[in-house]
Structures are given as structure tokens and as C-alpha cells.
Short mmCIF file of C-alpha atoms in Angstrom, two decimals:
data_model
loop_
_atom_site.label_atom_id
_atom_site.label_comp_id
_atom_site.label_asym_id
_atom_site.label_seq_id
_atom_site.Cartn_x
_atom_site.Cartn_y
_atom_site.Cartn_z
CA MET V 1 -12.74 24.15 0.25
CA LEU V 2 -14.55 26.39 -2.25
CA SER V 3 -17.84 24.63 -1.56
CA GLU V 4 -17.32 25.18 2.18
CA ILE V 5 -16.72 28.90 1.58
CA ASN V 6 -19.91 29.16 -0.47
CA ALA V 7 -21.88 27.35 2.22
CA ALA V 8 -20.49 29.62 4.95
CA ILE V 9 -21.35 32.76 2.93
CA LYS V 10 -24.95 31.57 2.46
CA GLN V 11 -25.23 31.07 6.23
CA ASN V 12 -23.63 34.49 6.89
CA ASN V 13 -21.00 32.64 8.89
CA PHE V 14 -18.19 35.02 8.05
CA GLN V 15 -16.01 33.83 10.90
CA GLN V 16 -15.86 30.44 9.16
CA VAL V 17 -15.20 32.19 5.83
CA LYS V 18 -12.30 34.03 7.46
CA ILE V 19 -10.74 30.78 8.69
CA LEU V 20 -11.07 29.11 5.27
CA VAL V 21 -9.72 32.11 3.30
CA GLU V 22 -6.79 32.52 5.68
CA ALA V 23 -5.91 28.87 5.06
CA ILE V 24 -5.93 29.46 1.28
CA ASN V 25 -3.83 32.59 1.68
CA GLU V 26 -1.26 30.80 3.80
CA GLU V 27 -1.03 27.88 1.38
CA HIS V 28 -0.59 30.11 -1.69
CA LYS V 29 1.36 33.07 -0.28
CA ASN V 30 4.28 32.20 -2.60
CA THR V 31 2.19 31.05 -5.58
CA PHE V 32 2.32 32.99 -8.84
CA ASN V 33 0.73 30.47 -11.16
CA PHE V 34 -2.70 29.00 -10.42
CA ASN V 35 -2.94 26.44 -13.22
CA SER V 36 -4.66 23.90 -11.00
CA PHE V 37 -7.36 26.48 -10.17
CA HIS V 38 -7.99 27.21 -13.86
CA ALA V 39 -8.54 23.55 -14.77
CA ASN V 40 -11.91 23.18 -13.00
CA ASN V 41 -12.99 26.86 -12.97
CA THR V 42 -12.04 27.18 -9.30
CA PHE V 43 -10.11 30.40 -10.03
CA LYS V 44 -13.14 32.32 -11.34
CA GLU V 45 -15.52 31.00 -8.69
CA LEU V 46 -13.13 31.87 -5.84
CA TRP V 47 -12.55 35.28 -7.41
CA GLU V 48 -16.31 36.00 -7.51
CA CYS V 49 -16.76 34.75 -3.92
CA MET V 50 -14.14 37.19 -2.63
CA PHE V 51 -15.72 40.15 -4.42
CA LEU V 52 -19.16 39.10 -3.17
CA CYS V 53 -17.88 39.28 0.40
CA LEU V 54 -16.50 42.76 -0.25
CA THR V 55 -20.00 44.03 -1.07
CA VAL V 56 -21.61 42.81 2.16
CA ASP V 57 -21.41 45.28 5.05
CA SER V 58 -21.76 42.52 7.64
CA SER V 59 -18.55 40.92 6.35
CA LYS V 60 -16.29 43.94 6.90
CA SER V 61 -14.33 41.99 9.49
CA ILE V 62 -12.95 39.74 6.71
CA TYR V 63 -12.30 42.42 4.07
CA LYS V 64 -8.56 42.23 4.61
CA GLN V 65 -8.46 38.44 4.16
CA CYS V 66 -10.61 38.62 1.01
CA LEU V 67 -8.41 41.36 -0.47
CA THR V 68 -5.30 39.34 0.31
CA CYS V 69 -6.79 36.38 -1.56
CA ILE V 70 -7.63 38.62 -4.55
CA ARG V 71 -4.08 40.00 -4.49
CA LEU V 72 -2.61 36.49 -4.62
CA LEU V 73 -4.93 35.43 -7.44
CA SER V 74 -4.18 38.59 -9.43
CA ARG V 75 -0.52 37.57 -9.71
CA ASP V 76 -1.66 35.10 -12.39
CA LYS V 77 -2.74 37.06 -15.48
CA THR V 78 -3.78 34.00 -17.53
CA HIS V 79 -7.48 34.89 -17.77
CA LEU V 80 -7.47 38.16 -15.86
CA ASN V 81 -8.72 40.32 -18.73
CA GLU V 82 -11.67 37.98 -19.23
CA ILE V 83 -12.88 37.85 -15.63
CA ILE V 84 -12.24 41.43 -14.45
CA THR V 85 -15.14 43.84 -14.80
CA GLU V 86 -15.47 47.55 -14.14
CA ASN V 87 -17.48 46.68 -11.04
CA HIS V 88 -14.58 44.63 -9.66
CA VAL V 89 -12.20 47.58 -10.11
CA ASN V 90 -14.67 49.97 -8.47
CA ILE V 91 -15.01 47.67 -5.45
CA LEU V 92 -11.23 47.67 -5.02
CA LEU V 93 -11.12 51.47 -5.40
CA GLN V 94 -13.80 51.71 -2.72
CA CYS V 95 -11.66 49.57 -0.40
CA ALA V 96 -8.64 51.81 -1.14
CA ASN V 97 -10.66 54.99 -0.44
CA LEU V 98 -10.09 56.22 -4.00
CA VAL V 99 -13.67 56.82 -5.10
CA GLU V 100 -14.73 60.19 -3.64
CA ASP V 101 -12.71 63.27 -2.76
CA SER V 102 -14.24 63.43 0.70
CA LEU V 103 -13.31 59.83 1.53
CA CYS V 104 -9.76 59.53 0.19
CA ILE V 105 -8.21 61.32 3.17
CA LEU V 106 -10.35 59.58 5.81
CA ILE V 107 -7.78 57.15 7.14
CA THR V 108 -7.92 55.59 10.59
CA THR V 109 -6.06 52.78 12.32
CA GLU V 110 -9.15 50.61 11.76
CA ASN V 111 -9.22 50.93 7.96
CA THR V 112 -5.50 51.23 7.19
CA ASP V 113 -5.00 47.49 6.56
CA VAL V 114 -7.96 47.34 4.19
CA ILE V 115 -6.77 50.43 2.28
CA VAL V 116 -3.29 48.96 1.92
CA GLU V 117 -4.56 45.59 0.67
CA GLY V 118 -6.91 47.36 -1.73
CA LEU V 119 -3.99 49.37 -3.13
CA LYS V 120 -1.86 46.25 -3.50
CA CYS V 121 -4.66 44.52 -5.44
CA LEU V 122 -5.03 47.55 -7.70
CA CYS V 123 -1.29 47.63 -8.40
CA ASN V 124 -1.29 43.96 -9.41
CA ILE V 125 -4.40 44.25 -11.54
CA VAL V 126 -3.37 47.48 -13.28
CA TYR V 127 -0.01 45.93 -14.07
CA ASN V 128 -1.50 42.71 -15.49
CA CYS V 129 -4.82 43.80 -16.98
CA ASN V 130 -5.76 46.29 -19.72
CA VAL V 131 -9.34 46.51 -18.49
CA ALA V 132 -8.24 47.78 -15.07
CA GLN V 133 -5.92 50.34 -16.70
CA GLU V 134 -8.76 51.75 -18.78
CA VAL V 135 -11.17 51.93 -15.83
CA CYS V 136 -8.70 53.66 -13.50
CA CYS V 137 -7.74 56.17 -16.19
CA SER V 138 -11.35 57.09 -16.99
CA ASN V 139 -12.69 57.73 -13.47
CA LYS V 140 -11.49 59.81 -10.50
CA THR V 141 -8.70 57.47 -9.37
CA VAL V 142 -5.80 59.81 -10.11
CA ASP V 143 -7.75 62.81 -8.79
CA CYS V 144 -8.11 61.05 -5.45
CA ILE V 145 -4.47 59.96 -5.34
CA ILE V 146 -3.25 63.50 -6.05
CA LEU V 147 -5.64 64.92 -3.45
CA ARG V 148 -4.44 62.43 -0.84
CA LEU V 149 -0.73 62.98 -1.52
CA ARG V 150 -1.29 66.72 -0.97
CA THR V 151 -2.15 65.85 2.66
CA TYR V 152 0.60 63.29 3.30
CA PHE V 153 2.44 65.36 5.89
CA GLU V 154 -0.54 67.27 7.28
CA GLN V 155 -2.62 64.15 8.01
CA ASN V 156 0.35 61.98 9.05
CA ILE V 157 -0.72 59.28 6.59
CA PRO V 158 1.10 55.95 7.14
CA TYR V 159 4.12 55.31 4.95
CA VAL V 160 2.74 52.08 3.48
CA ILE V 161 -0.30 53.92 2.06
CA LYS V 162 1.95 56.62 0.59
CA TYR V 163 4.13 53.97 -1.01
CA PHE V 164 1.33 52.07 -2.74
CA ASP V 165 -0.44 55.30 -3.72
CA ILE V 166 2.64 56.41 -5.63
CA LYS V 167 3.25 52.92 -6.99
CA LEU V 168 -0.26 52.85 -8.43
CA LEU V 169 0.26 56.34 -9.87
CA PHE V 170 3.52 55.18 -11.44
CA LEU V 171 1.81 52.21 -13.11
CA LEU V 172 -1.03 54.32 -14.48
CA THR V 173 1.35 56.93 -15.90
CA ALA V 174 3.50 54.20 -17.43
CA PHE V 175 0.59 52.66 -19.36
CA ASN V 176 -1.48 55.69 -20.34
CA LYS V 177 -0.18 58.83 -22.09
CA ASN V 178 -3.43 60.78 -21.67
CA ILE V 179 -3.40 60.36 -17.90
CA ARG V 180 0.08 61.94 -17.82
CA ILE V 181 -1.30 65.04 -19.52
CA LYS V 182 -4.20 65.20 -17.08
CA ILE V 183 -1.91 64.88 -14.06
CA THR V 184 0.56 67.53 -15.25
CA LYS V 185 -1.83 70.07 -16.82
CA GLU V 186 -5.09 69.75 -14.88
CA LEU V 187 -4.06 68.36 -11.49
CA HIS V 188 -0.62 70.04 -11.20
CA GLY V 189 0.78 66.68 -10.18
CA LEU V 190 4.41 67.61 -10.87
CA THR V 191 4.25 70.38 -8.27
CA TYR V 192 2.65 68.18 -5.61
CA LEU V 193 5.00 65.27 -6.21
CA MET V 194 7.97 67.63 -5.91
CA GLU V 195 6.58 68.93 -2.61
CA VAL V 196 6.39 65.39 -1.25
CA LEU V 197 9.94 64.73 -2.44
CA ASP V 198 11.14 67.97 -0.88
CA ASN V 199 9.53 67.06 2.46
CA ILE V 200 11.14 63.62 2.37
CA LEU V 201 14.49 65.27 1.67
CA ARG V 202 14.13 67.62 4.64
CA GLU V 203 13.22 64.74 6.93
CA THR V 204 16.22 62.74 5.73
CA ILE V 205 18.65 65.63 6.15
CA GLU V 206 17.34 66.32 9.64
CA ASP V 207 17.61 62.64 10.56
CA ALA V 208 21.14 62.43 9.15
CA SER V 209 22.25 65.59 10.96
CA LYS V 210 21.30 63.93 14.26
CA ASN V 211 23.52 60.98 13.33
CA ASN V 212 20.58 58.76 14.17
CA PRO V 213 19.90 56.30 11.31
CA SER V 214 16.44 54.81 11.55
CA ASN V 215 13.78 52.97 9.60
CA LEU V 216 12.74 56.38 8.35
CA GLN V 217 15.72 56.41 6.00
CA GLU V 218 14.79 53.10 4.37
CA GLU V 219 11.18 54.18 4.01
CA ASN V 220 12.27 57.50 2.53
CA VAL V 221 14.49 55.76 0.00
CA SER V 222 11.70 53.46 -1.19
CA LEU V 223 9.12 56.24 -1.39
CA SER V 224 11.57 58.62 -3.10
CA CYS V 225 12.39 56.03 -5.76
CA GLU V 226 8.69 55.54 -6.58
CA ILE V 227 8.21 59.31 -6.84
CA LEU V 228 11.27 59.67 -9.07
CA LYS V 229 10.01 56.90 -11.36
CA THR V 230 6.60 58.58 -11.56
CA LEU V 231 8.20 61.95 -12.30
CA PHE V 232 10.15 60.26 -15.07
CA ASN V 233 6.91 59.11 -16.71
CA LEU V 234 5.36 62.57 -16.33
CA THR V 235 8.34 64.41 -17.81
CA VAL V 236 8.95 62.29 -20.89
CA ILE V 237 8.89 64.68 -23.85
CA PRO V 238 7.79 63.07 -27.13
CA ASN V 239 10.19 63.21 -30.05
CA ASN V 240 10.36 66.47 -32.00
CA GLU V 241 8.68 68.40 -29.18
CA THR V 242 10.29 71.08 -27.02
CA PRO V 243 9.31 71.99 -23.46
CA GLU V 244 6.97 74.95 -23.09
CA GLU V 245 8.60 78.10 -21.74
CA ASP V 246 6.38 78.02 -18.64
CA ASP V 247 7.81 74.61 -17.79
CA TYR V 248 11.35 75.87 -17.21
CA SER V 249 10.56 77.20 -13.73
CA ILE V 250 9.33 73.72 -12.84
CA TRP V 251 12.49 72.16 -14.30
CA ILE V 252 14.71 74.52 -12.30
CA ARG V 253 12.92 73.67 -9.07
CA LEU V 254 12.98 69.95 -9.86
CA ILE V 255 16.71 69.94 -10.58
CA SER V 256 17.44 71.82 -7.35
CA ILE V 257 15.65 69.01 -5.47
CA LEU V 258 17.48 66.35 -7.49
CA ARG V 259 20.77 68.09 -6.78
CA ASP V 260 20.08 67.96 -3.03
CA LEU V 261 19.12 64.29 -3.32
CA LEU V 262 22.46 63.54 -5.01
CA VAL V 263 24.32 65.43 -2.31
CA THR V 264 22.35 63.72 0.47
CA SER V 265 23.23 60.32 -0.96
CA THR V 266 26.87 60.87 0.07
CA PHE V 267 25.86 61.27 3.73
CA VAL V 268 23.14 58.63 3.96
CA PRO V 269 24.48 55.23 2.82
CA SER V 270 21.01 53.78 2.27
CA PHE V 271 20.34 56.59 -0.22
CA GLN V 272 23.38 55.89 -2.34
CA ASP V 273 22.73 53.57 -5.27
CA ASN V 274 18.95 53.46 -5.78
CA ILE V 275 18.42 57.18 -5.36
CA VAL V 276 21.31 58.18 -7.63
CA CYS V 277 20.19 55.67 -10.26
CA ASN V 278 16.64 57.06 -10.34
CA VAL V 279 17.82 60.67 -10.23
CA VAL V 280 20.07 60.03 -13.23
CA ASN V 281 17.22 58.37 -15.13
CA LEU V 282 15.03 61.42 -14.50
CA LEU V 283 17.81 63.79 -15.58
CA THR V 284 17.75 62.21 -19.05
CA ASN V 285 14.37 63.99 -19.54
CA VAL V 286 15.67 67.39 -18.45
CA PRO V 287 16.21 70.07 -21.13
CA PRO V 288 20.01 70.32 -21.64
CA THR V 289 20.18 74.03 -20.86
CA CYS V 290 18.80 73.39 -17.36
CA LEU V 291 21.58 70.98 -16.39
CA ASP V 292 23.79 73.88 -15.30
CA GLN V 293 21.78 73.79 -12.06
CA LEU V 294 23.78 70.70 -11.12
CA LEU V 295 26.89 72.89 -10.92
CA ILE V 296 25.41 75.04 -8.14
CA LYS V 297 26.51 74.09 -4.65
CA SER V 298 23.84 72.82 -2.28
CA HIS V 299 22.66 75.29 0.35
CA TRP V 300 23.58 72.97 3.21
CA CYS V 301 26.91 71.45 2.13
CA ASP V 302 29.65 71.89 -0.45
CA VAL V 303 29.46 68.46 -2.09
CA ASP V 304 29.57 68.57 -5.89
CA ALA V 305 26.44 66.92 -7.35
CA LEU V 306 28.12 66.38 -10.72
CA LYS V 307 30.98 64.57 -8.99
CA VAL V 308 28.39 62.23 -7.39
CA ILE V 309 27.10 61.37 -10.87
CA LEU V 310 30.63 60.71 -12.15
CA ASN V 311 31.41 58.52 -9.14
CA PHE V 312 28.20 56.61 -9.86
CA LEU V 313 29.40 56.01 -13.42
CA ASP V 314 32.79 54.90 -12.12
CA ASP V 315 31.16 52.43 -9.72
CA ARG V 316 28.92 51.00 -12.44
CA LEU V 317 31.92 50.49 -14.72
CA SER V 318 33.94 48.90 -11.91
CA ASN V 319 31.32 46.35 -10.90
CA THR V 320 31.29 44.44 -14.18
CA GLU V 321 33.62 43.79 -17.08
CA ASN V 322 30.73 43.82 -19.58
CA PRO V 323 28.31 46.55 -18.48
CA LEU V 324 24.82 46.43 -19.91
CA TYR V 325 23.62 49.32 -22.06
CA GLU V 326 20.63 50.00 -19.82
CA ASN V 327 22.81 50.17 -16.69
CA ILE V 328 25.11 52.96 -17.77
CA SER V 329 23.50 54.60 -20.82
CA PRO V 330 21.37 57.03 -18.71
CA VAL V 331 24.38 58.53 -16.94
CA LEU V 332 26.30 58.72 -20.23
CA MET V 333 23.35 60.50 -21.85
CA VAL V 334 23.16 63.05 -19.03
CA LEU V 335 26.89 63.78 -19.25
CA LEU V 336 26.70 64.02 -23.04
CA LYS V 337 23.69 66.38 -23.01
CA GLY V 338 25.28 68.69 -20.46
CA SER V 339 28.71 68.66 -22.10
CA ARG V 340 27.25 69.52 -25.50
CA SER V 341 25.20 72.44 -24.23
CA ILE V 342 27.15 74.00 -21.36
CA ALA V 343 30.87 74.86 -21.60
CA LYS V 344 31.39 74.88 -17.82
CA PHE V 345 29.62 71.53 -17.50
CA ARG V 346 31.88 70.07 -20.21
CA CYS V 347 34.96 71.46 -18.49
CA GLU V 348 33.98 69.88 -15.14
CA VAL V 349 33.28 66.50 -16.74
CA ARG V 350 36.47 66.64 -18.80
CA GLN V 351 38.59 67.26 -15.70
CA GLN V 352 37.27 64.00 -14.24
CA ILE V 353 37.27 61.83 -17.36
CA LEU V 354 40.06 63.32 -19.49
CA PRO V 355 42.41 65.21 -17.19
CA PRO V 356 45.78 66.41 -18.58
CA LEU V 357 47.45 63.31 -19.99
CA LYS V 358 50.30 61.96 -17.84
CA ASP V 359 50.19 58.20 -18.41
CA VAL V 360 51.59 57.78 -21.91
CA ILE V 361 53.34 54.47 -21.26
CA ASN V 362 50.20 52.32 -21.00
CA ARG V 363 47.49 52.01 -23.62
CA PRO V 364 44.38 54.17 -23.08
CA GLU V 365 42.27 51.09 -22.29
CA GLN V 366 44.72 49.81 -19.65
CA GLY V 367 44.22 50.96 -16.07
CA ASN V 368 41.49 51.87 -13.59
CA THR V 369 40.78 55.52 -14.35
CA LEU V 370 37.49 56.62 -15.86
CA ARG V 371 39.30 57.28 -19.15
CA ASN V 372 40.66 53.73 -19.16
CA LYS V 373 37.29 52.17 -18.37
CA LEU V 374 35.49 54.15 -21.06
CA CYS V 375 38.19 53.46 -23.66
CA ARG V 376 37.69 49.74 -23.06
CA LEU V 377 34.08 50.20 -24.19
CA LEU V 378 35.10 51.69 -27.54
CA THR V 379 35.71 48.25 -29.02
CA ILE V 380 32.94 46.15 -27.42
CA PRO V 381 30.35 44.32 -29.58
CA ASN V 382 27.44 46.35 -28.14
CA VAL V 383 27.18 48.99 -30.86
CA SER V 384 24.73 51.28 -29.02
CA LEU V 385 26.88 51.49 -25.91
CA ARG V 386 30.11 51.76 -27.90
CA ASP V 387 28.79 54.67 -29.98
CA LEU V 388 27.43 56.49 -26.93
CA VAL V 389 30.77 56.29 -25.13
CA ALA V 390 32.63 57.41 -28.27
CA GLU V 391 30.26 60.37 -28.70
CA LEU V 392 30.80 61.51 -25.10
CA LEU V 393 34.59 61.28 -25.35
CA PHE V 394 34.57 63.10 -28.69
CA VAL V 395 32.49 65.97 -27.27
CA LEU V 396 34.85 66.19 -24.27
CA CYS V 397 37.64 66.52 -26.85
CA LYS V 398 35.66 69.39 -28.44
CA GLU V 399 35.17 67.16 -31.50
CA ASN V 400 38.83 67.56 -32.31
CA VAL V 401 40.14 64.47 -34.13
CA GLY V 402 43.74 64.99 -33.05
CA ARG V 403 42.81 65.37 -29.40
CA MET V 404 40.56 62.31 -29.57
CA ILE V 405 43.46 60.27 -30.95
CA LYS V 406 45.71 61.63 -28.22
CA TYR V 407 43.41 60.45 -25.41
CA THR V 408 41.97 57.24 -26.87
CA GLY V 409 44.30 56.10 -29.66
CA PHE V 410 43.29 55.96 -33.31
CA GLY V 411 42.54 52.23 -33.10
CA ASN V 412 39.89 52.78 -30.43
CA ALA V 413 38.38 55.82 -32.11
CA ALA V 414 38.47 54.59 -35.72
CA GLY V 415 34.85 53.40 -35.61
CA LEU V 416 33.60 56.86 -34.60
CA PHE V 417 35.75 58.57 -37.24
CA ALA V 418 34.50 56.19 -39.95
CA ASN V 419 30.84 56.61 -38.98
CA ARG V 420 31.09 60.40 -38.98
CA GLY V 421 33.31 60.77 -42.04
CA LEU V 422 36.23 62.18 -40.07
CA LEU V 423 39.05 59.98 -41.35
CA CYS V 424 40.38 62.87 -43.47
CA LYS V 425 39.57 65.72 -41.04
CA THR V 426 41.37 67.07 -37.99
CA SER V 427 39.12 69.44 -36.04
CA ASN V 428 35.72 71.02 -35.55
CA PRO V 429 35.61 74.84 -35.42
CA ASP V 430 32.35 75.07 -33.45
CA TYR V 431 33.98 75.04 -30.01
CA SER V 432 35.91 77.66 -28.08
CA SER V 433 39.70 77.94 -27.98
CA ASP V 434 42.07 75.11 -27.12
CA SER V 435 43.36 76.86 -23.99
CA GLU V 436 42.26 74.03 -21.69
CA ASP V 437 44.32 71.45 -23.60
CA SER V 438 47.74 72.02 -22.03
CA ASP V 439 50.28 69.24 -22.57
CA THR V 440 51.95 67.72 -19.51
CA GLU V 441 55.69 67.24 -19.15
CA GLU V 442 55.19 63.47 -19.40
CA TYR V 443 53.34 63.81 -22.69
CA LEU V 444 55.85 66.22 -24.20
CA ARG V 445 58.75 63.96 -23.21
CA TYR V 446 57.39 61.01 -25.20
CA LYS V 447 55.31 62.85 -27.78
CA ASP V 448 57.47 61.93 -30.77
CA GLN V 449 57.52 58.26 -29.76
CA ILE V 450 53.79 57.82 -29.16
CA ASN V 451 52.12 55.41 -31.56
CA PRO V 452 48.91 57.23 -32.57
CA VAL V 453 47.15 53.96 -33.36
CA LEU V 454 47.82 52.49 -29.92
CA GLY V 455 47.62 55.83 -28.13
CA CYS V 456 50.73 55.25 -26.04
CA TYR V 457 54.53 55.25 -26.08
CA GLU V 458 56.09 52.52 -28.23
CA PRO V 459 59.82 51.75 -28.05
CA PRO V 460 61.67 52.14 -31.39
CA LYS V 461 61.70 49.00 -33.53
CA PRO V 462 64.01 48.09 -36.40
CA ASN V 463 62.56 48.93 -39.82
CA PRO V 464 61.97 45.60 -41.66
CA PHE V 465 62.33 47.40 -45.03
CA GLU V 466 65.58 49.12 -44.10
CA CYS V 467 67.89 46.66 -45.91
CA MET V 468 65.54 46.05 -48.85
CA SER V 469 65.68 47.65 -52.24
CA VAL V 470 62.57 49.26 -53.67
CA GLU V 471 62.06 46.16 -55.84
CA GLN V 472 62.21 43.88 -52.78
CA GLN V 473 59.77 46.09 -50.91
CA GLU V 474 57.47 46.00 -53.92
CA HIS V 475 57.66 42.20 -53.99
CA GLU V 476 56.72 41.91 -50.29
CA VAL V 477 53.84 44.29 -50.72
CA MET V 478 52.51 42.38 -53.73
CA GLN V 479 52.58 39.17 -51.68
CA LEU V 480 50.51 40.94 -49.03
CA VAL V 481 48.05 42.11 -51.69
CA SER V 482 47.77 38.53 -52.97
CA LYS V 483 46.92 37.25 -49.50
CA MET V 484 44.38 40.03 -49.01
CA ASP V 485 42.84 39.12 -52.36
CA LYS V 486 42.41 35.53 -51.18
CA LEU V 487 40.77 36.63 -47.91
CA THR V 488 38.48 38.99 -49.81
CA ARG V 489 37.35 36.30 -52.26
CA GLU V 490 36.63 33.99 -49.32
CA GLY V 491 34.51 36.69 -47.69
CA VAL V 492 36.73 37.00 -44.61
CA ILE V 493 37.52 40.70 -45.07
CA GLN V 494 36.26 43.63 -47.12
CA PRO V 495 39.11 45.99 -48.12
CA CYS V 496 38.27 49.68 -48.22
CA LYS V 497 39.85 52.97 -49.13
CA ILE V 498 39.12 56.40 -47.72
CA GLY V 499 36.73 58.35 -49.93
CA ASP V 500 36.48 62.08 -50.42
CA ASP V 501 33.77 62.24 -47.73
CA GLY V 502 36.16 60.94 -45.08
CA ARG V 503 34.41 57.59 -44.80
CA PRO V 504 35.75 54.14 -45.75
CA GLN V 505 34.48 52.95 -49.12
CA PRO V 506 34.54 49.24 -50.10
CA ILE V 507 36.65 48.52 -53.18
CA GLU V 508 35.30 46.34 -55.93
CA HIS V 509 38.51 44.39 -56.42
CA VAL V 510 41.82 44.11 -54.59
CA LEU V 511 43.58 45.19 -57.80
CA GLN V 512 42.44 48.72 -56.97
CA LEU V 513 44.78 48.59 -54.01
CA GLN V 514 47.49 47.15 -56.21
CA GLU V 515 47.14 50.03 -58.68
CA GLU V 516 47.46 52.60 -55.90
CA LEU V 517 50.50 50.81 -54.49
CA MET V 518 52.11 50.65 -57.92
CA ASN V 519 51.58 54.39 -58.29
CA HIS V 520 53.07 54.89 -54.84
CA PHE V 521 56.24 52.93 -55.66
CA SER V 522 56.48 54.59 -59.06
CA ASN V 523 56.54 57.93 -57.32
CA ILE V 524 59.29 56.69 -55.00
CA LYS V 525 61.41 55.52 -57.96
CA ASN V 526 60.90 58.82 -59.77
CA LYS V 527 61.90 60.69 -56.64
CA ASP V 528 65.02 58.52 -56.25
CA GLY V 529 65.93 59.22 -59.91
CA LEU V 530 65.58 62.94 -59.39
CA ASP V 531 67.73 62.73 -56.27
CA ASP V 532 70.45 60.89 -58.23
CA GLU V 533 70.45 63.53 -60.97
CA SER V 534 70.70 66.31 -58.45
CA ASN V 535 73.74 64.64 -56.98
#
């Protein structure tokens, strides 16, 4: 078929070329690997044929078909870096109207399909090819995209062009740090992207208020998600850097839009999961002191944006027994940042996650409350997720060891205490008063019978040492030490003792435990002797 295409091109029979290319496109519309094309160099020859057609004015009627073929071929990145040239990228940019400022907004019904296919090709190639990334980041591609998005609502540009414009912008900002700086500092891209997002939000609210769900909502969700992902790339702050003071006005405006998006998600079902997920991801970049904007009520309804975030966390924890770190870590990070920095934020989160304790009968990890679900994560193998959850709960407890034990049980919190050297400490003085920690009647009723290790009420049990003499107790303990010694020598366990720094310290030999126990029982015997003399 390739030879037939070449023959038709030489004869300027582009109608025949169109038929042949459409046949290839139909056959390979679901193909992602073109190994058979690579074997006899068909891939490169077909690739060059399609770009040749895109440079001939008389073949404009088949531009769309040629671009579709290039898009399908560009799914396979096997030799993409070797065959793509700067000229190829420029041809695609020309098709997408992203070469000159004066052309990028000239969109008609006749050229829309070609622009869309050109954008799709660019997205594939930028994603799969370093050469294309470098070319698009060194010319006027982003300038043209930013200029076009400024006219989205004035020019009534089709949704599909908006979508692939932003998708291409997202890819470029994901791969190139310097282009992020250019977009934010030189082109004021943050401001223009927020304007587009704000317009989408207004359209969605207006559509929802009419109780008239339409395709507009689905389009708005998809476009909003791409904008939010791009804003995430543009607002990533490198380690050890702080936002410039001039940026805070932008942050405040951005968070007000994000807050309205969260609120809107409760009224528009199609907005719910994807929008909230991307909003939360973006909030992880926000300076902590700006998160208090989430506590402000929206101007058009009284829904609590922070409650939407907490419900999102609850849903994520409910949908799987073993949540992945990447699925819930962003929302945990946002809650942790806000709770550390803003007292009112911490109070609101605490009321939802650690309300006054009433259920003292069941263990902290048993049940379906947010506290129960988070406590279950305190002992999972995933260290990163486990530590993040523990840190959030500890901050909600004002870093008070006793309160943490009360809500989670010592067994669940022991890892955090050991890591932070808190096994010998009780509280942190850096927080405000304990006025918000009122004990419930249920807690006070069982307080003396709550097992601090389990974190719940435990019925009284007979004391196994009650009928033993001190010598018998000492014998039983020595047997336990002997068994621990065996497990230690076999490498099954590593006994530790609590050091002066509040952290567990491995002991060199189990006899160190034996010596401490001997001293303990010696003290008991001495005390008993003194009691006898006093009698």
C-alpha cells in the first residue's frame, strides 16, 4: 500500500491518497505498537509521506487524514526520537495554528478538524519524544497557546480545541522547568488560566441552577481537570524556596476559585470525584497560611469546602481495604499542612476526625468512622502512608502523647512515639490550652478500665501472679527471659530498652534485661522487708 501512496502523490492524485490513508487509519485505529512497520522501514517511509503531503497546498483536502495517520504512528515511540526533526514539529504547529500570534485565534469551521488533529499529534509526540519537547519549549508555542486561551470565551472557540490546547500546555510544563518560569513570570499564565477556570465555574453554576444537566457539564469537568493539572505544574515550589510576597494575592484568588469548585462538586454529580481529586492535588502546593481561605463560606451557598475534602478522604478510605499512598496522601498532606499552621483549621478537622470520644468499648481501629479508618492505617506495612497518618493524628491531638494514646491506643501509636523519641514524654507545650479536649460521660465512666495499649475498655481479668510468691514470679520471668534469649539468638526478635532520648535502643545481650529484672525484684523484696519491720 505504501508504494501505491507514493505513486498517487507523484501523480498529484490526492483523492486516491485519501482513500489509501483512510484504509490504513481504519485498520490501525487501535494499534499502539507498529513492530511490523519497523521491520522493513515502512514506518519511516510512511511517516515522511504524510509530512510531505502536509507541505503541499493542493493536498489540503487530505490534511486531516494525514494528521490522523501521524497521530496513530506517534503512539509507538520505538524510533521516534531518531526520525522526528524540528521541521516535522513546525509543520504540526502550523496545522495547529500555533506558529504566529495573528494566526492562532483564526479558527473557522473549515479548519477546526485540522487544528484538533494537529494538537493531538503534538500531544503524542511531546509525550513520547525529547526532541519535540525541546522544539516546542524554544519557539513561540506556549506564547500562542496563552494568547489563544485568553480569547476562549470571546471567540467562542470549540471545546475540543480548548481541551487539547491545555493538554499540550500541561505536557510542556510537566517536562520543562524553564517553560514554567516563562509562563508564570513573562506570560502571566497563572492569571489567564484562573480566568478560564473561573468562567467554566460560572457556566457550571448557571447550568446547575437551571437544573438542566447537559454535555456542557462533562466538557467542563474534563477541561477543568486539565487546567488544574497544569496549574499544579506551574505552582510547584522547589525545595527550600518560599513563595514571593507578590504571589500571595494570586494564591488567595486561586484558593477562592478552588473553594467554589469544591462546593460546586456537591451540586453537580459529574464534578464530584475528578474535580475534588485535582483540587486537592493542587492544594498540596499552596502555602499553609493561605489554607484558611477554605474556611470562608462560598458567596453563593453555605456548603463547607473543608467538609467536602474530608468526605473525599472518607470515600477514598471506604473504597478499598488497602489504600495506595498516592491515592490518599495528597488529601492527608493538605489536612496536615492546614492543621499545623491554622488553629481554626485544626479545630474544624479535629471535630470531624477526632470528635469527643464516646465509643470506648471498641478498639480505635474497629468501626466505620474516619478515626477508625485512619487508625487502621497506623499498623500497615506501607511506612510512608503509615507515618503520614500518624503525623496528622498527632497534630490533631496537639502533639500530646496522652491524648494520642486516648484516641488511637498506645499499640497503634507506638511507632510514631519511637520514631520521634516520645516514649518517655507526655506533651508538647507549643500549642494552645487543652480547653477543646472535654471528656464525655462515656469516657469518664470507663476511664479507669481502659487499656491504654488497646485504646478501649477491657473487662477485669484475674491476675496470674496473684497466688504466686515473689520467688515463683521471679522463676516465671526468668523462663520468659530464656525464651526471649533464644528468639534473639535466632534473629527472630531484637529486644530493646527505652533510652534517655525517649527512643528504643537495642540491647547487646538479653542478660541486660535479666539484670534490670533482678534489680526490680530485689527492690520488691526490700520493700516487703521494710513493710514487715514496720508492722
